[in-house]
Coordinates of C-alpha atoms and ligand atoms in Angstrom, one line a residue:
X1 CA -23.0 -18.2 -9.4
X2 CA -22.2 -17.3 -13.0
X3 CA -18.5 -18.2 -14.8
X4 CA -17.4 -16.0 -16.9
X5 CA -16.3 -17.6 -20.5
X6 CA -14.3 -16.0 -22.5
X7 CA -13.1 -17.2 -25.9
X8 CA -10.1 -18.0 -23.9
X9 CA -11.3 -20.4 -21.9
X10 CA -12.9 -19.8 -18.3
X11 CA -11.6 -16.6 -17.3
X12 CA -12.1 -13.8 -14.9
X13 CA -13.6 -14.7 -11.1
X14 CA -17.4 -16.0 -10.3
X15 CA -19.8 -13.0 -10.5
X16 CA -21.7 -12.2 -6.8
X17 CA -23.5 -9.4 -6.3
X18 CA -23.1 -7.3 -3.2
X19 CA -25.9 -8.9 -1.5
X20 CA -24.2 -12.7 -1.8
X21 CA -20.8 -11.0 -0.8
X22 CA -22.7 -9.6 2.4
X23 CA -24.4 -12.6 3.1
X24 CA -21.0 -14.2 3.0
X25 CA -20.9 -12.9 6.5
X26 CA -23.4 -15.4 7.9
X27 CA -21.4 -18.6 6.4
X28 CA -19.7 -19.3 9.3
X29 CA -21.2 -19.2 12.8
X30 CA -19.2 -17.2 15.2
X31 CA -19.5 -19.9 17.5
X32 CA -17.9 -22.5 15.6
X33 CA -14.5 -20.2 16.2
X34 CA -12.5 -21.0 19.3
X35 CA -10.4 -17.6 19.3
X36 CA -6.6 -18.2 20.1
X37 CA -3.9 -15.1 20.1
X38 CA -3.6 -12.1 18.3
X39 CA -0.8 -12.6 15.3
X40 CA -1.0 -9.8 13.0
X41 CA -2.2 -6.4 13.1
X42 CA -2.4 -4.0 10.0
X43 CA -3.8 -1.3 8.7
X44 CA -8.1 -2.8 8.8
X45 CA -7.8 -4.0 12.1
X46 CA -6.1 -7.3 14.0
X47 CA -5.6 -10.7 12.8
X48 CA -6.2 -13.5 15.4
X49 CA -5.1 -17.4 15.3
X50 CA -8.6 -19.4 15.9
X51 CA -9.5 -22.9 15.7
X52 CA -12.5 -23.9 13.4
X53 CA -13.8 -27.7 14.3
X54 CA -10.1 -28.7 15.0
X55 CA -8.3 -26.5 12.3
X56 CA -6.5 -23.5 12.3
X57 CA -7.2 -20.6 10.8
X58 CA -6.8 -16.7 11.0
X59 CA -9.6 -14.5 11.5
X60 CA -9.1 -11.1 10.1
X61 CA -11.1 -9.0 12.1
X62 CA -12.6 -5.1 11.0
X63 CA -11.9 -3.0 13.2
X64 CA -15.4 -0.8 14.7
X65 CA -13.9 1.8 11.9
X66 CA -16.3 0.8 9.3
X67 CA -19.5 2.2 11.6
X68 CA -17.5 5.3 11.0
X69 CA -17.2 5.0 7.4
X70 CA -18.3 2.9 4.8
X71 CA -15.5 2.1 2.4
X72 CA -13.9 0.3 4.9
X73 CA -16.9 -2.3 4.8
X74 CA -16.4 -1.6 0.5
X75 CA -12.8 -2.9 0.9
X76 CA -13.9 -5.6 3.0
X77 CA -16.4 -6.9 0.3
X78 CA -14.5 -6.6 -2.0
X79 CA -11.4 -8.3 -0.3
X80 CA -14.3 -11.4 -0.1
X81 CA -15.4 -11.0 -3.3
X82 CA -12.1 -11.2 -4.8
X83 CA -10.7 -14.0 -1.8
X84 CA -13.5 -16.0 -2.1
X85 CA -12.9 -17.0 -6.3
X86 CA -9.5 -17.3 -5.6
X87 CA -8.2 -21.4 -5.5
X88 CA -4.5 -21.3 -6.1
X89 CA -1.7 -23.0 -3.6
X90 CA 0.5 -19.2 -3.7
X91 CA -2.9 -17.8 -2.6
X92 CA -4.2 -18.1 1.1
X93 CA -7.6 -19.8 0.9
X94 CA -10.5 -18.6 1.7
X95 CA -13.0 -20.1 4.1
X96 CA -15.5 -17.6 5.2
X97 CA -16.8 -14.7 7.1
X98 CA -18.5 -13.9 9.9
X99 CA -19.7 -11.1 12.0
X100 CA -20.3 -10.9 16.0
X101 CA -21.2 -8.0 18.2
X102 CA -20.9 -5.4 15.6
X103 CA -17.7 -6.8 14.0
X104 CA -16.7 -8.1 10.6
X105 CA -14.6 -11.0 10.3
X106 CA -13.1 -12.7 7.3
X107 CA -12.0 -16.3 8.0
X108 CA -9.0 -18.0 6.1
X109 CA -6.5 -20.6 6.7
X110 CA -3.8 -20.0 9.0
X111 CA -0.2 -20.0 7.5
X112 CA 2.2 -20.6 10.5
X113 CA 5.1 -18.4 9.0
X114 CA 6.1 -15.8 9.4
X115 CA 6.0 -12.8 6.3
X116 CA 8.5 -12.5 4.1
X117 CA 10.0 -9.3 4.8
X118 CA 10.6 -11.4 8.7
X119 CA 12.2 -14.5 7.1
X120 CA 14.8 -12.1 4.6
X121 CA 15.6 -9.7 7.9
X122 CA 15.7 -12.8 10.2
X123 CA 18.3 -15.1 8.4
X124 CA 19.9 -12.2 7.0
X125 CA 19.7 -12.0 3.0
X126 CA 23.0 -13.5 2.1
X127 CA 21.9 -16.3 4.3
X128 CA 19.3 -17.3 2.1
X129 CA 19.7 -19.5 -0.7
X130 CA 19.9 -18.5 -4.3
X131 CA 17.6 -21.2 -5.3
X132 CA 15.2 -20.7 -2.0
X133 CA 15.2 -17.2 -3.5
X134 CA 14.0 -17.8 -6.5
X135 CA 12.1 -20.5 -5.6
X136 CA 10.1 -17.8 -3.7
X137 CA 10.0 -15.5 -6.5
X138 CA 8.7 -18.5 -8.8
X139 CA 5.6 -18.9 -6.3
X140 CA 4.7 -15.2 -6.4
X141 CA 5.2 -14.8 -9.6
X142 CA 2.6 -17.8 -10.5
X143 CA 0.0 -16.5 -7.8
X144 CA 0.4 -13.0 -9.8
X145 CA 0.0 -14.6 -13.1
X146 CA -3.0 -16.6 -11.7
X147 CA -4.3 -12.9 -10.6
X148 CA -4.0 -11.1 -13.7
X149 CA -5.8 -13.9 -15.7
X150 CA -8.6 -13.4 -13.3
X151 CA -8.6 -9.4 -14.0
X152 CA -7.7 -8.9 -10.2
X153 CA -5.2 -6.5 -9.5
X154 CA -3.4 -6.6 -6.2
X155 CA -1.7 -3.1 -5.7
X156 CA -0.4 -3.7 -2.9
X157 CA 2.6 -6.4 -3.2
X158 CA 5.5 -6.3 -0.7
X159 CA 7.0 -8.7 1.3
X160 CA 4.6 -8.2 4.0
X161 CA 2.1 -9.4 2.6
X162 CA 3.7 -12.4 1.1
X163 CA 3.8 -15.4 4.0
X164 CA 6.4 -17.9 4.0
X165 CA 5.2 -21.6 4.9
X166 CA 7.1 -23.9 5.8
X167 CA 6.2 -27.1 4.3
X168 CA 8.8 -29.5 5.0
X169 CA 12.2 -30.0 6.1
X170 CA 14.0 -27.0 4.4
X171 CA 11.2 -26.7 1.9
X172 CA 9.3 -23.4 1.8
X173 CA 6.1 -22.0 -0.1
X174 CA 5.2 -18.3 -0.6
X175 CA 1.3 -17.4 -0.2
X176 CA 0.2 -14.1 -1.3
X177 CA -1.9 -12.8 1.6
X178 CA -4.3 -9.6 2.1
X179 CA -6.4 -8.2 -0.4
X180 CA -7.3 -5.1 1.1
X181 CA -6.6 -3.4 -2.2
X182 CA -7.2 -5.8 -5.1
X183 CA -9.5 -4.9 -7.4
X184 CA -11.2 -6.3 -10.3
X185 CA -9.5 -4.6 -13.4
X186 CA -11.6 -3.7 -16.9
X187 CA -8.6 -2.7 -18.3
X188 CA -10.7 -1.2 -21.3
X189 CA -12.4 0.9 -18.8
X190 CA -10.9 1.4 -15.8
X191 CA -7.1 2.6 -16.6
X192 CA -8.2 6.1 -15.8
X193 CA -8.4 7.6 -12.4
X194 CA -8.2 4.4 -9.9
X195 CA -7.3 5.7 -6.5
X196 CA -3.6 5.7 -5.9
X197 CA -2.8 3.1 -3.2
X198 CA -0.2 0.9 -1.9
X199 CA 2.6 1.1 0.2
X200 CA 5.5 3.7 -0.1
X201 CA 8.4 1.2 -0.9
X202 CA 7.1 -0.9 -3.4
X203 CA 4.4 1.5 -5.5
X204 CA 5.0 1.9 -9.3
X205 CA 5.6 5.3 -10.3
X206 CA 3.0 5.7 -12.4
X207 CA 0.7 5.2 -9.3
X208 CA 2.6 7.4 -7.6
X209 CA 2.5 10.5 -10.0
X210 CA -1.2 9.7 -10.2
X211 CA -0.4 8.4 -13.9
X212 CA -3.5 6.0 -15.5
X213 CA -2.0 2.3 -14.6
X214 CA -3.0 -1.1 -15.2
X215 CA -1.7 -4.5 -13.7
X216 CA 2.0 -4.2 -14.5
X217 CA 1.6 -1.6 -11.3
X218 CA 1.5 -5.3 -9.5
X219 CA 4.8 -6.3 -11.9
X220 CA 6.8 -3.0 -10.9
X221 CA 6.3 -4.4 -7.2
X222 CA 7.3 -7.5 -7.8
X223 CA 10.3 -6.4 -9.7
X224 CA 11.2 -4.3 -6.0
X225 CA 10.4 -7.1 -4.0
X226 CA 13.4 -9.4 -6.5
X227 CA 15.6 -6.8 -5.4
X228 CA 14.9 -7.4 -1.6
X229 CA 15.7 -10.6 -2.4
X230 CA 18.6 -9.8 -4.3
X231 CA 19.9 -7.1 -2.0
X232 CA 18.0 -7.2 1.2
X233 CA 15.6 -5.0 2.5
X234 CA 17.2 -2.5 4.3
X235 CA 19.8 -1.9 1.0
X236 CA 16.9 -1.3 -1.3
X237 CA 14.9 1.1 1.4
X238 CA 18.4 3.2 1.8
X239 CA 20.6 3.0 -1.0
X240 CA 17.7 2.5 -3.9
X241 CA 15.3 5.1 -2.4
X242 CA 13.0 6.2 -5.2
X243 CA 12.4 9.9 -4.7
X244 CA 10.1 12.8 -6.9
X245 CA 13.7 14.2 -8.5
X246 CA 13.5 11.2 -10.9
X247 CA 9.8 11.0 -11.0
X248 CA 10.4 7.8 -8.4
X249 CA 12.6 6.0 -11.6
X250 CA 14.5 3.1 -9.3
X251 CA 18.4 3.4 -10.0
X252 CA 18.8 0.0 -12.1
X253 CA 22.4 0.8 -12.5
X254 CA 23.6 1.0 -8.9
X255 CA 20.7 -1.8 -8.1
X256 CA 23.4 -4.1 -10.2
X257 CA 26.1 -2.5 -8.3
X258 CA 24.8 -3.3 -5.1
X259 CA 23.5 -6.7 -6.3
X260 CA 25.6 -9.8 -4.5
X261 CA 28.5 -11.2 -7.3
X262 CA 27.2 -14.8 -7.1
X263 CA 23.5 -13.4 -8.1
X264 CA 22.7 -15.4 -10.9
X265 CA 22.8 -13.5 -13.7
X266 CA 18.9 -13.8 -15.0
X267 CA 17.6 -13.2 -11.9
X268 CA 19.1 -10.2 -11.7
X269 CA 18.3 -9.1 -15.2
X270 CA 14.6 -10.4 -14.2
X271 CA 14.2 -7.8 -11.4
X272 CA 15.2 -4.8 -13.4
X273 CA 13.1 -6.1 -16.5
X274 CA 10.7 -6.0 -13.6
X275 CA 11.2 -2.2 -12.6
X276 CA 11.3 -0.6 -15.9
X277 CA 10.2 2.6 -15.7
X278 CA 7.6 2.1 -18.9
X279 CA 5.1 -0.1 -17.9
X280 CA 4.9 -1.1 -21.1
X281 CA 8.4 -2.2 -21.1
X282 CA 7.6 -5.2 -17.8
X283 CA 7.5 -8.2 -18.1
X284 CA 4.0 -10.1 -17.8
X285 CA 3.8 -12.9 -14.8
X286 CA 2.8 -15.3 -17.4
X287 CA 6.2 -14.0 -18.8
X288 CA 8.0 -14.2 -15.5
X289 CA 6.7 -17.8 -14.6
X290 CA 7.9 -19.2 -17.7
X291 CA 11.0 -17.7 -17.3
X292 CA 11.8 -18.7 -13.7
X293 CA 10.1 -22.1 -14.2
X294 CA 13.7 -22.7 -16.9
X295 CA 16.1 -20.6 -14.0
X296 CA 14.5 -22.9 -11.4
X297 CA 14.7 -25.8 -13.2
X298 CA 18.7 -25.8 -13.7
X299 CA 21.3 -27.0 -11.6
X300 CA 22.3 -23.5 -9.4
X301 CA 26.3 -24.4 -10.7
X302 CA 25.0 -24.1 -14.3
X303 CA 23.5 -20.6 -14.2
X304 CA 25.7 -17.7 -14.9
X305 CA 26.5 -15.3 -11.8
X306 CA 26.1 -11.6 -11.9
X307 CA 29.7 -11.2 -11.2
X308 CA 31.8 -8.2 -9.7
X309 CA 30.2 -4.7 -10.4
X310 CA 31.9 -2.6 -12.4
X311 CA 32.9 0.8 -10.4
X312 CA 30.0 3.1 -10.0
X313 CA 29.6 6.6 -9.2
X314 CA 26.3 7.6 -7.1
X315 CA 25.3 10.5 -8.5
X316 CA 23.2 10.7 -5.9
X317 CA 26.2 10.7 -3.0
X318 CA 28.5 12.5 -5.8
X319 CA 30.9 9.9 -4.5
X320 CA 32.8 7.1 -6.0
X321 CA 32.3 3.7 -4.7
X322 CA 34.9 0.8 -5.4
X323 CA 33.2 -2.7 -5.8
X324 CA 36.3 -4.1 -5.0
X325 CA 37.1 -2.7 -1.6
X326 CA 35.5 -5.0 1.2
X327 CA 33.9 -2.5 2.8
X328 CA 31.3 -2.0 0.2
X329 CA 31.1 -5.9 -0.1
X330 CA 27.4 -6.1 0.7
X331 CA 27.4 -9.6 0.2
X332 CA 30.2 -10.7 2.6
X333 CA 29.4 -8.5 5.3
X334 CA 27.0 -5.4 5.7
X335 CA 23.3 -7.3 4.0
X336 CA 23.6 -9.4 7.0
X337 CA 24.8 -7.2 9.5
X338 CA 22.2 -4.2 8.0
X339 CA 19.3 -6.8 8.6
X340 CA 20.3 -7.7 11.9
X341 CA 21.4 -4.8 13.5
X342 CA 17.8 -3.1 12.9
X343 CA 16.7 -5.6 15.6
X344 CA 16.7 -3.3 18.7
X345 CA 14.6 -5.8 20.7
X346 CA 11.3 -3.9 20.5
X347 CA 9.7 -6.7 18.4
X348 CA 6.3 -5.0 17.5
X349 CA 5.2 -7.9 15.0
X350 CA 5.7 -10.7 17.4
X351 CA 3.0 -13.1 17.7
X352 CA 2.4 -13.7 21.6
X353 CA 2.8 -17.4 20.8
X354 CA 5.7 -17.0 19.3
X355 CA 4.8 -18.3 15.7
X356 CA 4.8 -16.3 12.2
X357 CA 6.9 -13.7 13.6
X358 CA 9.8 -15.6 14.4
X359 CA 10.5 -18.6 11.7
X360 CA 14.1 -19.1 13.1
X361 CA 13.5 -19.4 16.8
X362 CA 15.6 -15.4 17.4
X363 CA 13.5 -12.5 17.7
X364 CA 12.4 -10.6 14.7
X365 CA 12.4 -6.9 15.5
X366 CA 11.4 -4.2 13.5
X367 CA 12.0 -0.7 14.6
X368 CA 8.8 1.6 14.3
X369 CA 10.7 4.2 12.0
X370 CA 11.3 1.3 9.9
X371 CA 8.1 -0.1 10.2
X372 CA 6.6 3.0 8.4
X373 CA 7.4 2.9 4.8
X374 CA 5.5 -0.7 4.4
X375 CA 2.4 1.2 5.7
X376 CA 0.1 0.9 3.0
X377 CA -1.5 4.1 1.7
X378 CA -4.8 5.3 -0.3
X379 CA -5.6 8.6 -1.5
X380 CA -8.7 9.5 -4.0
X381 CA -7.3 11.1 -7.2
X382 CA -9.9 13.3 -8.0
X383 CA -7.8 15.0 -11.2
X384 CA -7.4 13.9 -14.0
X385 CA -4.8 10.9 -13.9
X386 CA -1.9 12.6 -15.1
X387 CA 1.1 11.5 -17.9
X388 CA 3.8 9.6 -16.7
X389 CA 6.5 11.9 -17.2
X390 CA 9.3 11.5 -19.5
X391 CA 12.8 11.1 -17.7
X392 CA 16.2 12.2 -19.9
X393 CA 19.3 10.8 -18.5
X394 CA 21.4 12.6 -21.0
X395 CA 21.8 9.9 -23.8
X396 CA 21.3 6.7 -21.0
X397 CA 17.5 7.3 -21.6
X398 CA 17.6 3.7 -22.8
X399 CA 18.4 2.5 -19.3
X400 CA 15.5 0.8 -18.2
X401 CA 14.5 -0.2 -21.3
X402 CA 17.5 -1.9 -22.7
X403 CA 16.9 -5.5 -20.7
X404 CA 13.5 -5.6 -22.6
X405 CA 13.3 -8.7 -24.7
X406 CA 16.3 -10.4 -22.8
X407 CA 17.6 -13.4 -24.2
X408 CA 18.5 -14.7 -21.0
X409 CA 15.7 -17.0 -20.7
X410 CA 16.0 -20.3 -22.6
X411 CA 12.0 -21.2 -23.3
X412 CA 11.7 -24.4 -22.7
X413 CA 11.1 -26.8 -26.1
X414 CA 7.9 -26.6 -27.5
X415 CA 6.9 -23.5 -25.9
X416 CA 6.0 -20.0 -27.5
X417 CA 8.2 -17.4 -27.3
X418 CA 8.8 -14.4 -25.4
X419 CA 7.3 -12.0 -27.0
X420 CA 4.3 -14.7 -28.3
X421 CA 3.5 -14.7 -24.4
X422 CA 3.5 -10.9 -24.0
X423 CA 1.4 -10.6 -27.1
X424 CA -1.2 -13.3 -25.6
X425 CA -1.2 -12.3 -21.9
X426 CA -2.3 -8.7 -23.4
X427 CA -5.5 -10.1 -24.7
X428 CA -8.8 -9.0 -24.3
X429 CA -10.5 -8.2 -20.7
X430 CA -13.7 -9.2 -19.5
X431 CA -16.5 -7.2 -18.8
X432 CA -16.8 -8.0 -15.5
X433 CA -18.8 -5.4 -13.3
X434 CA -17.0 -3.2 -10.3
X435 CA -18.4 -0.8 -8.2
X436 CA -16.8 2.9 -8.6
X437 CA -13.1 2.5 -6.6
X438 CA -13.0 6.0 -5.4
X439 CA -13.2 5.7 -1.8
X440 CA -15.2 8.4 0.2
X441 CA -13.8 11.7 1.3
X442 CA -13.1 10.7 5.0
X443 CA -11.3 7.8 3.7
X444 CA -9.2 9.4 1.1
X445 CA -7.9 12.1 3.1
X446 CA -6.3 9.6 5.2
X447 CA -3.5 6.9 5.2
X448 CA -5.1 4.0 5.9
X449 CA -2.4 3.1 8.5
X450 CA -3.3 6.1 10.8
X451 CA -6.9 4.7 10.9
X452 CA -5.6 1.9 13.4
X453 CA -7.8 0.8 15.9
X454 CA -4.9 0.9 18.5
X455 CA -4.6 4.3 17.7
X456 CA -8.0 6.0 18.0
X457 CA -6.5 9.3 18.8
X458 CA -4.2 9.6 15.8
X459 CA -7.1 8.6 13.8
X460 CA -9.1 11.3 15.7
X461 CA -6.4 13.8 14.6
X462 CA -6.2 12.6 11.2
X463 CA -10.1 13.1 10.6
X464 CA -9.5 16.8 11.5
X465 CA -6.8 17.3 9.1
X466 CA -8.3 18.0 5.4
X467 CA -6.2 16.9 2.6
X468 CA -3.5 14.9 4.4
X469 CA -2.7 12.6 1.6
X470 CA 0.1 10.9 -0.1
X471 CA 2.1 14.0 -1.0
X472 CA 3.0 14.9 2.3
X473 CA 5.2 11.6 2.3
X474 CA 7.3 12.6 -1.0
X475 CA 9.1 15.5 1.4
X476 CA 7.1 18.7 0.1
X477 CA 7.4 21.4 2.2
X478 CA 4.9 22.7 3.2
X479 CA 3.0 19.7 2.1
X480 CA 0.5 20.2 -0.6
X481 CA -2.3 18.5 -1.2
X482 CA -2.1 16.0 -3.8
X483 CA -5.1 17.6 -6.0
X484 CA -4.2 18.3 -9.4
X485 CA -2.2 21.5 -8.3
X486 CA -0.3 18.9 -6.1
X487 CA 0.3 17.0 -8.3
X488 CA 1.6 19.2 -10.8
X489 CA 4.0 20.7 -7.9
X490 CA 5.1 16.8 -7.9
X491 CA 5.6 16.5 -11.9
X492 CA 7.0 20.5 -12.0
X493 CA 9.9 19.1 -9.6
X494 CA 11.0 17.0 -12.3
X495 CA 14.5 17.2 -13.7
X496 CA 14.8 17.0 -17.6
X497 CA 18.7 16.7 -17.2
X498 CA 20.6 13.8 -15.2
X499 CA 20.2 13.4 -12.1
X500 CA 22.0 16.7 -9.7
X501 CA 23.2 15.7 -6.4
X502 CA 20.8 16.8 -3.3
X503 CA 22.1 19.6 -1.0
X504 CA 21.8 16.5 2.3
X505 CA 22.4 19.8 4.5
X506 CA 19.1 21.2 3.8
X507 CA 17.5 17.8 3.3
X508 CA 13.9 18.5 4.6
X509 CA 12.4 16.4 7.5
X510 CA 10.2 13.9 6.0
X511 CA 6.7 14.0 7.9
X512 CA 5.6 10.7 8.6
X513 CA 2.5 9.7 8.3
Ligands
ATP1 N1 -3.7 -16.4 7.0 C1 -2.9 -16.0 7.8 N2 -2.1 -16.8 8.5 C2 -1.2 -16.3 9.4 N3 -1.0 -15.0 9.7 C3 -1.7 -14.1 9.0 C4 -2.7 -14.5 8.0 N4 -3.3 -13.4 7.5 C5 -2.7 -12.4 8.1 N5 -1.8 -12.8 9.0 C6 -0.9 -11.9 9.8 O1 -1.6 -10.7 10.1 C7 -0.9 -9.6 9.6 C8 -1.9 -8.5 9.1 O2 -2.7 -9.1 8.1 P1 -3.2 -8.3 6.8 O3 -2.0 -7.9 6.0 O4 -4.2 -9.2 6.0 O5 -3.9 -7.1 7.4 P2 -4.1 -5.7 6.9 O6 -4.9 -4.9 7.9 O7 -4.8 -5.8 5.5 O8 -2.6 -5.1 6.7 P3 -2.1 -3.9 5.8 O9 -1.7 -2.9 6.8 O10 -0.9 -4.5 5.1 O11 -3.1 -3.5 4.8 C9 0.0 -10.2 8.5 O12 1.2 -9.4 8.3 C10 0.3 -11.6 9.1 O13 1.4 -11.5 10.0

């Protein structure tokens, strides 16, 4: 196995061919596994608890789909290729693969929380510490910045694929989990025309719009997921919708106002840095690491707080909305009660043993409706990747840009600035070698969640429709295929001006996917 040097040191992953990454199915012996219960099930197929001589693991298991089409075994290679380099303590380790009576299994250890999008809607947001919070954020960030120094990107961060272990009395660790989508990134190369995929919530825009991207796509998400743990879930999937009217720009201004008062101040700041709409204008991890390593590091007393929001007008809702009155408090009252009134007892992701899916000891439900916008998504971009559009708010076009640089981090002594570390973490790529990412024509004109194997009449259904793709999600009507037409159609629907308010009465039906 070859290591890549780089005049920076040992970068990038160990090289395999696809050969070694197949034979990685024969390194462990199906036998070895005693199976235990089901505890996950996404989009590739089910996750199962097993015991391998005496330890627990989880066996992610492919569903029968990749008979049907290849890609599904491409992702699955790759997910092993990727996995299998990957030694970090944020990053669920990898231990092997195996197949058995026509199915593919990937082997790694077994994290006994739940995912992160259960322990925020469990406890309630406002439950949750401020320093757990960032604590969490701290151990992400650092399995990210780990990531990008290998070249990987992820593409597909949420909070559902983020697991939260408990270590210790109190004491929590984040582990990135699922790398169904990651990819080995020549940034020199490859910015062009990688397929567009992730989930609906947490994509960058300029994945979305089919825009060229590179691995602050992975920072955008990470700057969504702070503001779940800011706001809570549920407030960012409502009130902070992204939608194709401003090109799928998030609304940093009523993000703040929504924001609890006693958020710290940075952490805050952080999350928008994070969600700039110019990719260029993100933060790196190495960036974000540094700076939560100070925010972490100080007494929670000594950190400035966000404080009360200054009045803000939606001009989304073309109504006013008075931080002051209780009612909109989302921090006494409605982050908890938005969390926890979603629970409707229909608890889909319980595990049958009751572990990962329920850290507290009550249920975690998640409603199905809900459940849809973490679906993760691919469609092939077959045009050519298109600009990422220009948004004028009418002389606020500074919005998302104007936390760039932010003095709120103190570097600690000794260490390089700021802007040093963004200079340095944009250095040179490797040259590491990647297959082509376009998946194949079945598997693009698909969501990858349809293609469940619970569901092999929806996927049925789904391999009859041509062109169902990621623009029937952004409420077209009729949908449009997402070719370059489509995605044109997307771009055309643009606003140059501010923002208008939405006529809600003729609000189209959203198709689901
Ligand atoms: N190592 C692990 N330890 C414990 N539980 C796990 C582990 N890996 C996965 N799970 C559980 O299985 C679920 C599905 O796993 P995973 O996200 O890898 O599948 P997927 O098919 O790639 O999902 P997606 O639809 O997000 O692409 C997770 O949400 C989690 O609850």
């Amino acid at each position: 196995m070859n290591i890549n040097f780089s005049k920076d040191g040992i970068t990038g992953l160990p090289k395999s061919s696809k050969e070694e990454d197949e034979n990685d199915f024969s390194s462990i012996d199906f036998s070895d596994l005693v199976m235990d219960v089901e505890i996950g099930r996404g989009s590739f197929g089910q996750v199962q608890k097993a015991s391998y001589f005496g330890t627990d693991v989880a066996v992610k298991q492919l569903s029968s789909l990749v008979l049907i089409d290849p890609d599904y075994f491409k992702f699955m290679l790759r997910e092993i290729k990727i996995l299998k380099g990957m030694r970090h303590p944020n990053i669920v380790q990898y231990i092997g693969a195996c197949s058995h009576e026509g199915r593919y299994m990937i082997v790694t250890e077994y994290i006994k929380g739940g995912d992160l999008h259960q322990f925020i809607k469990a406890r309630g947001v406002s439950n949750i510490p401020w320093t757990l919070r960032m604590k969490l954020a701290f151990d992400i960030a650092s399995a990210f910045s780990y990531l990008h120094s290998k070249k990987v990107i992820f593409r597909d961060l949420k909070a559902k694929n983020i697991l939260v272990d408990e270590i210790g009395d109190g004491l929590y660790r984040a582990k990135v989990i699922d790398f169904g989508f990651a990819r080995i990134f020549d940034g020199a190369k490859d910015n062009n025309n990688l397929t567009i995929c992730g989930s609906e919530n947490t994509m960058s825009p300029e994945v979305i719009v089919g825009s060229s991207y590179n691995d602050s796509c992975d920072v955008y998400s990470y700057g969504v997921l702070l503001l779940e743990l800011i706001c809570g879930s549920r407030v960012v999937k409502t009130q902070l919708k992204r939608t194709p009217m401003n090109a799928f720009d998030m609304n940093l201004e009523k993000a703040e106002f929504l924001a609890p008062e006693s958020c710290p101040r940075a952490f805050m700041d952080l999350a928008k840095w994070c969600c700039s709409y110019n990719p260029k204008d993100r933060p790196t991890f190495k960036i974000v690491v540094e700076g939560l390593k100070v925010l972490t590091n100080q007494p929670l007393k000594d950190l400035p707080i966000k404080g009360k929001s200054k009045p803000y007008i939606d001009p989304d809702e073309d109504s006013f909305i008075d931080p002051n009155d209780d009612s909109n408090n989302n921090e006494n009252n409605n982050e908890n009660d938005n969390e926890k009134n979603s629970d409707n007892g229909n608890n889909k992701n319980k595990n049958k043993n009751g572990s990962g899916g329920d850290i507290s000891g009550s249920s975690v439900i998640i409603k199905a409706d809900e459940e849809e916008s973490f679906n993760s998504v691919v469609y092939k971009e077959d045009a050519v990747a298109q600009p990422l559009p220009n948004i004028d708010y009418g002389g606020q076009n500074k919005r998302q840009n104007n936390i760039f640089n932010p003095s709120f981090f103190t570097p600690p002594p000794n260490s390089k600035s700021m802007m040093d570390l963004k200079q340095q973490s944009s250095a040179a790529v490797d040259d590491d070698e990647e297959d082509d990412d376009r998946p194949s024509e079945l598997l693009t004109s698909l969501t990858i969640s349809e293609i469940r194997y619970a569901n092999p009449k929806s996927f049925a259904s789904t391999v009859s429709t041509p062109n169902l793709n990621y623009a029937t999600i952004l409420d077209q009507d009729p949908p449009k295929p997402l070719s370059q037409s489509a995605s044109a159609t997307i771009l055309g629907g643009i606003p140059t001006q501010p923002k208008k308010k939405p006529n809600n009465k003729n609000k189209k039906k959203k198709k689901k996917l």
